[in-house]
XYZ file of C-alpha atoms in Angstrom:
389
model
C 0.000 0.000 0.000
C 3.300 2.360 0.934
C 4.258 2.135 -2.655
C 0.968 2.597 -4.125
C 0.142 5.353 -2.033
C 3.669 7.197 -3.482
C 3.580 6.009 -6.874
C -0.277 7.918 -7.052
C 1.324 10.904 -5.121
C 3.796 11.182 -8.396
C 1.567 10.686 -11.120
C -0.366 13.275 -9.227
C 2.676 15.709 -8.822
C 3.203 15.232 -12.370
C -0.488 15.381 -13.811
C -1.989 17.279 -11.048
C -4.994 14.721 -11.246
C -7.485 15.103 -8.422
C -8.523 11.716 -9.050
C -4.712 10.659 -8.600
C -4.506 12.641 -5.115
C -7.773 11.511 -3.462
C -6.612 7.760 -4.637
C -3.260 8.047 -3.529
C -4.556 9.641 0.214
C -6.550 6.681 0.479
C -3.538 4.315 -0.108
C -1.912 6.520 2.404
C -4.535 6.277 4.931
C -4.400 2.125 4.448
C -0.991 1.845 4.641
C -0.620 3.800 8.024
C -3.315 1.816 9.583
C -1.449 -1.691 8.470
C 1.755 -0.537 9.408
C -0.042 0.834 12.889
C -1.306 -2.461 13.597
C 1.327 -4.615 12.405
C 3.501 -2.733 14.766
C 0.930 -2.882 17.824
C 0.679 -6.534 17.820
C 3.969 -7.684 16.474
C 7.244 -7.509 18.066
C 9.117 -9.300 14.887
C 7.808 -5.549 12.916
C 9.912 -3.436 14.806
C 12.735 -5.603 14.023
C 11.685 -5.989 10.258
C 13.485 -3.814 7.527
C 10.627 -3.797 6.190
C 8.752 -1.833 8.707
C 11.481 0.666 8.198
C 10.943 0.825 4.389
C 7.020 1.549 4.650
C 8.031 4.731 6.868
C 10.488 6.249 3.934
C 7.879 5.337 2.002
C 5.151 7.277 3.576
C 7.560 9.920 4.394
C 7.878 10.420 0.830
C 4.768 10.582 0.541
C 4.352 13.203 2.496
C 6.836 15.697 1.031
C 5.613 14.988 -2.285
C 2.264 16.314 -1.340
C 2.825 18.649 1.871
C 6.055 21.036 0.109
C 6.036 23.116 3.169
C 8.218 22.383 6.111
C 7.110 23.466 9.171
C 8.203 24.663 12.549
C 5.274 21.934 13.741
C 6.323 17.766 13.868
C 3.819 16.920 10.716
C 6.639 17.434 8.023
C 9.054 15.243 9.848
C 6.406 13.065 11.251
C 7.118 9.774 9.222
C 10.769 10.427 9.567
C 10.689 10.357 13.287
C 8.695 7.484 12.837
C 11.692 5.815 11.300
C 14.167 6.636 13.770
C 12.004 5.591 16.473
C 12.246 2.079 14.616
C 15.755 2.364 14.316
C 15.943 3.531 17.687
C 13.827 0.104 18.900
C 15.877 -2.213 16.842
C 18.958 -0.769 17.683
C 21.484 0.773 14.780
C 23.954 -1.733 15.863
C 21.788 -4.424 14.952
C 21.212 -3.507 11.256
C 24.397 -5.690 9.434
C 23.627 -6.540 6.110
C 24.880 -5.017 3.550
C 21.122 -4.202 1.882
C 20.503 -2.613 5.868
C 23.242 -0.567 5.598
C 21.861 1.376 2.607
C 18.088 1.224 4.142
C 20.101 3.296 7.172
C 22.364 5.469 5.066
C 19.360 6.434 2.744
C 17.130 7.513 5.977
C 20.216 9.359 7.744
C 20.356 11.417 4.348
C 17.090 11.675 4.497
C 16.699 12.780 8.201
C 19.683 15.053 7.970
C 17.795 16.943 4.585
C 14.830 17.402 6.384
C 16.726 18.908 9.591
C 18.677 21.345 6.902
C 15.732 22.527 5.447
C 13.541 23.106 8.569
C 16.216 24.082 9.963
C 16.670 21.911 12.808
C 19.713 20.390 14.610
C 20.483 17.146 13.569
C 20.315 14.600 16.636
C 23.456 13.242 18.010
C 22.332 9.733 17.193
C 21.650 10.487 13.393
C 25.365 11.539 13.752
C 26.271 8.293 15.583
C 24.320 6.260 12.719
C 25.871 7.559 10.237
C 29.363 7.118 11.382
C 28.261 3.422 11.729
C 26.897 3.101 8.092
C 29.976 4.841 7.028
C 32.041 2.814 8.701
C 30.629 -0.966 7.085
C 30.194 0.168 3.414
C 33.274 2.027 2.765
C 35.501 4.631 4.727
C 36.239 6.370 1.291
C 32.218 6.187 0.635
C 31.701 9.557 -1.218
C 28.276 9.564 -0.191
C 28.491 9.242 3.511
C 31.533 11.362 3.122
C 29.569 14.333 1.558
C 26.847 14.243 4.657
C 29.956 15.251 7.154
C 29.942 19.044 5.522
C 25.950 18.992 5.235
C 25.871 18.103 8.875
C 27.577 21.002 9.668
C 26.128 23.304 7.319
C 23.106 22.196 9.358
C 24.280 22.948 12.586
C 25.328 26.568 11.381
C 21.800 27.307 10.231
C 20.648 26.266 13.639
C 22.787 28.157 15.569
C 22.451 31.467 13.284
C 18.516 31.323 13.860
C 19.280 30.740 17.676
C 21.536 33.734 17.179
C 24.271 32.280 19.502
C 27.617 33.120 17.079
C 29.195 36.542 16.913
C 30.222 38.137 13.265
C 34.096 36.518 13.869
C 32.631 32.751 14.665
C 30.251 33.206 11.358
C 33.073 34.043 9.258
C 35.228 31.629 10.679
C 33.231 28.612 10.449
C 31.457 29.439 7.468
C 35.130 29.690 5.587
C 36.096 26.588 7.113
C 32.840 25.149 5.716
C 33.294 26.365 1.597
C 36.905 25.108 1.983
C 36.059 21.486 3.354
C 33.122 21.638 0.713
C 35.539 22.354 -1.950
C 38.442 20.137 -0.954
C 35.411 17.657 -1.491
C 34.419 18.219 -4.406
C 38.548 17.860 -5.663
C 38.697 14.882 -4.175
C 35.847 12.989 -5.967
C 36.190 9.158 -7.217
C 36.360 8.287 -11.303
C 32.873 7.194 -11.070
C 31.581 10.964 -10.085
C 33.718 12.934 -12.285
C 32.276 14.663 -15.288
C 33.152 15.739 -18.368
C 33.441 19.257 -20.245
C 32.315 19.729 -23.926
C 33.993 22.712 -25.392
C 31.766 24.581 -28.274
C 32.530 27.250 -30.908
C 29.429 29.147 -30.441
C 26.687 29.798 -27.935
C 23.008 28.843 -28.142
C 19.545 29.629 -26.019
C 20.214 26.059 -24.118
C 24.063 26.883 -23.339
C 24.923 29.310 -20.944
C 28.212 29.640 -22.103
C 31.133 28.171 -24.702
C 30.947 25.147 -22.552
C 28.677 22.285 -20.674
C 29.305 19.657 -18.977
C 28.110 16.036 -18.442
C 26.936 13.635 -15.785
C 27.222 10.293 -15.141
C 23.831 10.456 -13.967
C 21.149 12.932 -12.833
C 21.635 12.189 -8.803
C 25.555 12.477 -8.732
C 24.542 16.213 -10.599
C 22.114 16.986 -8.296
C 24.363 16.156 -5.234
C 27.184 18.351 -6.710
C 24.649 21.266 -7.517
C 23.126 20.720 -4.030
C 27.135 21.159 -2.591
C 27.205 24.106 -4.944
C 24.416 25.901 -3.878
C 25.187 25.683 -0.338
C 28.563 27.155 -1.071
C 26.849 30.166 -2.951
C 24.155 30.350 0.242
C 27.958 30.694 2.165
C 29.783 33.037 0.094
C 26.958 34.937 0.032
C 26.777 35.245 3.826
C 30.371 35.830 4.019
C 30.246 39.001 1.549
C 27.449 40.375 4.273
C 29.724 39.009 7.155
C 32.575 41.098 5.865
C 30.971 44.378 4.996
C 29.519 44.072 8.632
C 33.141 43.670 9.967
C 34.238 46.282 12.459
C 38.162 46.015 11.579
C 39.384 49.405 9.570
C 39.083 48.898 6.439
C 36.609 46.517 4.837
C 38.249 43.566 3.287
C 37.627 44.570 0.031
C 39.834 41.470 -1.628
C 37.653 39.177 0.632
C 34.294 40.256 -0.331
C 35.478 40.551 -4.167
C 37.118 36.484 -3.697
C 33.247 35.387 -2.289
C 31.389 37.247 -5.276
C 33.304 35.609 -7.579
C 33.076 32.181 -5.863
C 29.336 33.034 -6.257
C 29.863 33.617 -9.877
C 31.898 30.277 -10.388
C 29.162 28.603 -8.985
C 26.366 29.399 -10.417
C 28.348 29.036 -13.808
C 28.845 25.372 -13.151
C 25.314 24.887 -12.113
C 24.560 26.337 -15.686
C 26.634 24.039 -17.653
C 25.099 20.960 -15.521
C 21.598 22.166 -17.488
C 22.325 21.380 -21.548
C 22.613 17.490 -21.043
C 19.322 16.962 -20.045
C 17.671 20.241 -21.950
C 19.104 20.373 -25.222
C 17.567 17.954 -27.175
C 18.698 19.751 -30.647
C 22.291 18.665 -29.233
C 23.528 17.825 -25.997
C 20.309 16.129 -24.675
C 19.824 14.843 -28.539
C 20.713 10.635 -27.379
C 18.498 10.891 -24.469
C 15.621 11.263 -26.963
C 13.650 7.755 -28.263
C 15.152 6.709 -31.598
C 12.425 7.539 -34.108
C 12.857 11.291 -32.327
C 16.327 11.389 -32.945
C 16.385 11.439 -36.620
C 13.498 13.746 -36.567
C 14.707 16.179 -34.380
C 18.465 16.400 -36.187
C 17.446 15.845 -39.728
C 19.534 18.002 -41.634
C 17.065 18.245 -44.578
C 14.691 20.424 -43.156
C 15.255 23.099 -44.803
C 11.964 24.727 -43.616
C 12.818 26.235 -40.291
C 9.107 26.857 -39.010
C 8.853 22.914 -39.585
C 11.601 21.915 -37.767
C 10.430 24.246 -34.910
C 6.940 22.746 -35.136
C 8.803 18.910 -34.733
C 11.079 19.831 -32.296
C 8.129 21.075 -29.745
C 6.515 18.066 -30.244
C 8.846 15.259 -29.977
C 8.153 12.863 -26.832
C 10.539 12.493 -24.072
C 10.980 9.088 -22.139
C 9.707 9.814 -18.260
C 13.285 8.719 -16.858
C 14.011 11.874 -19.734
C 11.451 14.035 -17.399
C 13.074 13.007 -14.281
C 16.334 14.088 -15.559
C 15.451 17.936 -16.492
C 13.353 18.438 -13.429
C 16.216 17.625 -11.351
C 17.701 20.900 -12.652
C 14.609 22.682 -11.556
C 16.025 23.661 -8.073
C 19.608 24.106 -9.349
C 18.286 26.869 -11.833
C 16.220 28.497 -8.980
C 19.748 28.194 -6.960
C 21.655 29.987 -9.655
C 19.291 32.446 -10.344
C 17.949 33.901 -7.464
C 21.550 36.049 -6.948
C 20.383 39.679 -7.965
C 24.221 40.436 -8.349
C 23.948 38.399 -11.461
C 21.996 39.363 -14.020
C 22.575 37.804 -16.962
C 22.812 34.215 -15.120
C 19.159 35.209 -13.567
C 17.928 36.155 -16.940
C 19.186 32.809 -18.496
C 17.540 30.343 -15.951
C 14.361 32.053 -16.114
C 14.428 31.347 -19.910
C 15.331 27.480 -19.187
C 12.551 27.076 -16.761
C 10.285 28.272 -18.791
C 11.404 26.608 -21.741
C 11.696 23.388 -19.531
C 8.008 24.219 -18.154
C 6.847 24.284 -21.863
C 8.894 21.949 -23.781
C 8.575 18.954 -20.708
C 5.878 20.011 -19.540
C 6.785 20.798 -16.014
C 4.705 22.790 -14.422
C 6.725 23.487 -11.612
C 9.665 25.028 -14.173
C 7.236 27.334 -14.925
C 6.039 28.007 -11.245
C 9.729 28.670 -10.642
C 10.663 30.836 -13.728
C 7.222 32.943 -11.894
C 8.927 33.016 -8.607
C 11.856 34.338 -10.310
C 11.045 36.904 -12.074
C 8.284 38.150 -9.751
C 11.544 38.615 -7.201
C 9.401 36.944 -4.596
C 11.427 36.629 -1.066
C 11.282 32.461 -0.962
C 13.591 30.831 1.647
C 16.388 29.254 -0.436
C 15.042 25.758 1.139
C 11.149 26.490 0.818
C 11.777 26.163 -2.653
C 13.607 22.722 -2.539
C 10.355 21.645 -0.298
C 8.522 22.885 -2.933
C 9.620 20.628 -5.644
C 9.802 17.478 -3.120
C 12.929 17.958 -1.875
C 14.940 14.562 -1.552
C 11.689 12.581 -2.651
C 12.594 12.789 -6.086
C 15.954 11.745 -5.957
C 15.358 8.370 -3.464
């Protein structure tokens, strides 16, 4: 019932069916009743992976349809639920190897929802992670990437607590973008991209240059890193030009606007891979498509216009660009750069069109309107982690 319940809860996100919602709720509704009993009258549940499944499952559920995190338990609800059955089993006990990714996917996804609500993340998240990491691979790049969002975490709490002085913010949040980007130079063959150098620019390419993925999650992980090192810099610029020492830093603030720059750059040339079908994007298309899309004989340009808005993309093609939804909305929501913010507004609509997304097009709104969103509300609102589990 779990998986029913989210596989309606995406067709609805995608279709916005309300035939697809009120089905899917009722899944819901049956599978948190099962699960409710099979826990009440069943020790051997609590001990079952299984159990432990069914509450990612209905957690993802729930930030598919609820996008807004709030200060109150019902975001986090199902989450909690989870590490209360971790917490009854015992981490320790948990030593297969198939366990060990059921517990490393819920610490990521325990530790996402404490960065975007904001929260602390619990000591014994901490203490199950080090665990995980510790049986599938010390050199794990994923378990090695949560140890910077941890404390990227932690710094959000304490700067809404208001407990660190100007110094401690600039200290630790430098500290932070260089163990971030020591990270990201230190990444294994199988997460390493590569750049495609072009001769001219076009409406999908940012620049003379994009580059490509060995899949959609390891680019969404890296653009996630990336953004949090722009949220950072950003900070940092403020932290400096609040200083108190003579003489503002001026070399300081210039290095963090330019880090911001760099950033957002690479986030841009993540985007033609997935987007472009004319070219970068062109083998992701069905076969039939491909011909049509890059026949050279059409001479009429109005026709080949007319084909290439109509060509159909494989859903696994969908998932792809609307994993660059929140990147986009990452690199363009800096106001100190213009022609970045101009550019992702034109992919998200183009990607709310073309792929009919309707949240690119929600975005590209946000955007433009200037609306003051929370960087993270806007992750919640496109699902956050649920649609990259």
């Amino acid at each position: 019932m779990a998986i029913e319940a989210v596989s309606l809860a995406y067709l609805w996100h995608r279709t916005y069916s309300d035939a697809a919602l009120i089905t899917a709720t009722e899944r819901y509704v049956l599978a948190l009743r099962n699960m409710t009993k099979a826990l009440e009258f069943s020790q051997g549940a609590i001990h079952d992976t299984s159990s432990l499944l069914a509450s990612l499952l209905l957690d993802l559920f729930e930030k598919i349809t609820d996008s807004k995190p709030r200060s109150s338990k019902s975001w986090t609800s199902h989450i909690d639920g989870a590490l209360a059955l971790v917490r009854a089993r015992g981490f320790e006990q948990f030593r297969d190897p198939s366990e060990f990714r059921v517990l490393l996917r819920f610490s990521m996804n325990y530790i996402t929802s404490c960065m975007i609500s904001g929260s602390a993340v619990p000591d014994e998240i901490i203490a199950i992670r080090t665990y995980v990491g510790k049986r599938l691979n010390a050199q794990d790049y994923t378990c090695r990437m949560l140890e910077p969002i941890i404390r990227y975490t932690s710094l959000r709490n304490d700067i809404q607590r208001n407990v660190l002085s100007n110094d401690d913010l600039i200290r630790i949040s430098v500290e932070l973008d260089t163990e971030i980007q020591a990270l990201e130079l230190c990444m294994p063959s199988s997460w390493q991209y590569s750049t495609t150098v072009l001769e001219h620019k076009s409406d999908r390419k940012f620049d003379l240059h994009f580059d490509s993925y060995p899949h959609r999650n390891i680019c969404q992980a890296l653009n996630i890193l990336r953004f949090i090192r722009i949220l950072l810099n950003e900070s940092l610029v403020e932290y400096y030009t609040a200083s108190p020492m003579d003489g503002k830093p001026v070399a300081l603030i210039r290095t963090a606007q330019k880090n911001v720059e760099r950033l957002a750059g690479e986030i841009c040339a993540s985007v033609p891979q997935y987007v472009d079908c004319d070219h970068a994007a062109r083998q992701r298309l069905l076969p039939s498509e491909k011909s049509e899309t890059h026949d050279k004989r059409l001479d009429d340009v109005s026709d080949h216009d007319n084909k290439r808005a109509c060509h159909l993309h494989t859903p696994n093609h969908q998932a792809d660009v609307y994993s660059l939804i929140f990147p986009l909305y990452a690199a363009g929501r800096a106001k100190t750069l213009p022609e970045i913010r101009i550019w992702a507004i034109e992919q998200l609509h183009y990607m709310g069109s073309h792929f009919h997304l309707r949240n690119a097009e929600e975005v590209a709104q946000i955007l433009e309107r200037g609306a003051e969103v929370r960087p993270w509300e806007g992750y919640a609102l496109l699902g956050s982690y649920a649609f990259t589990a």
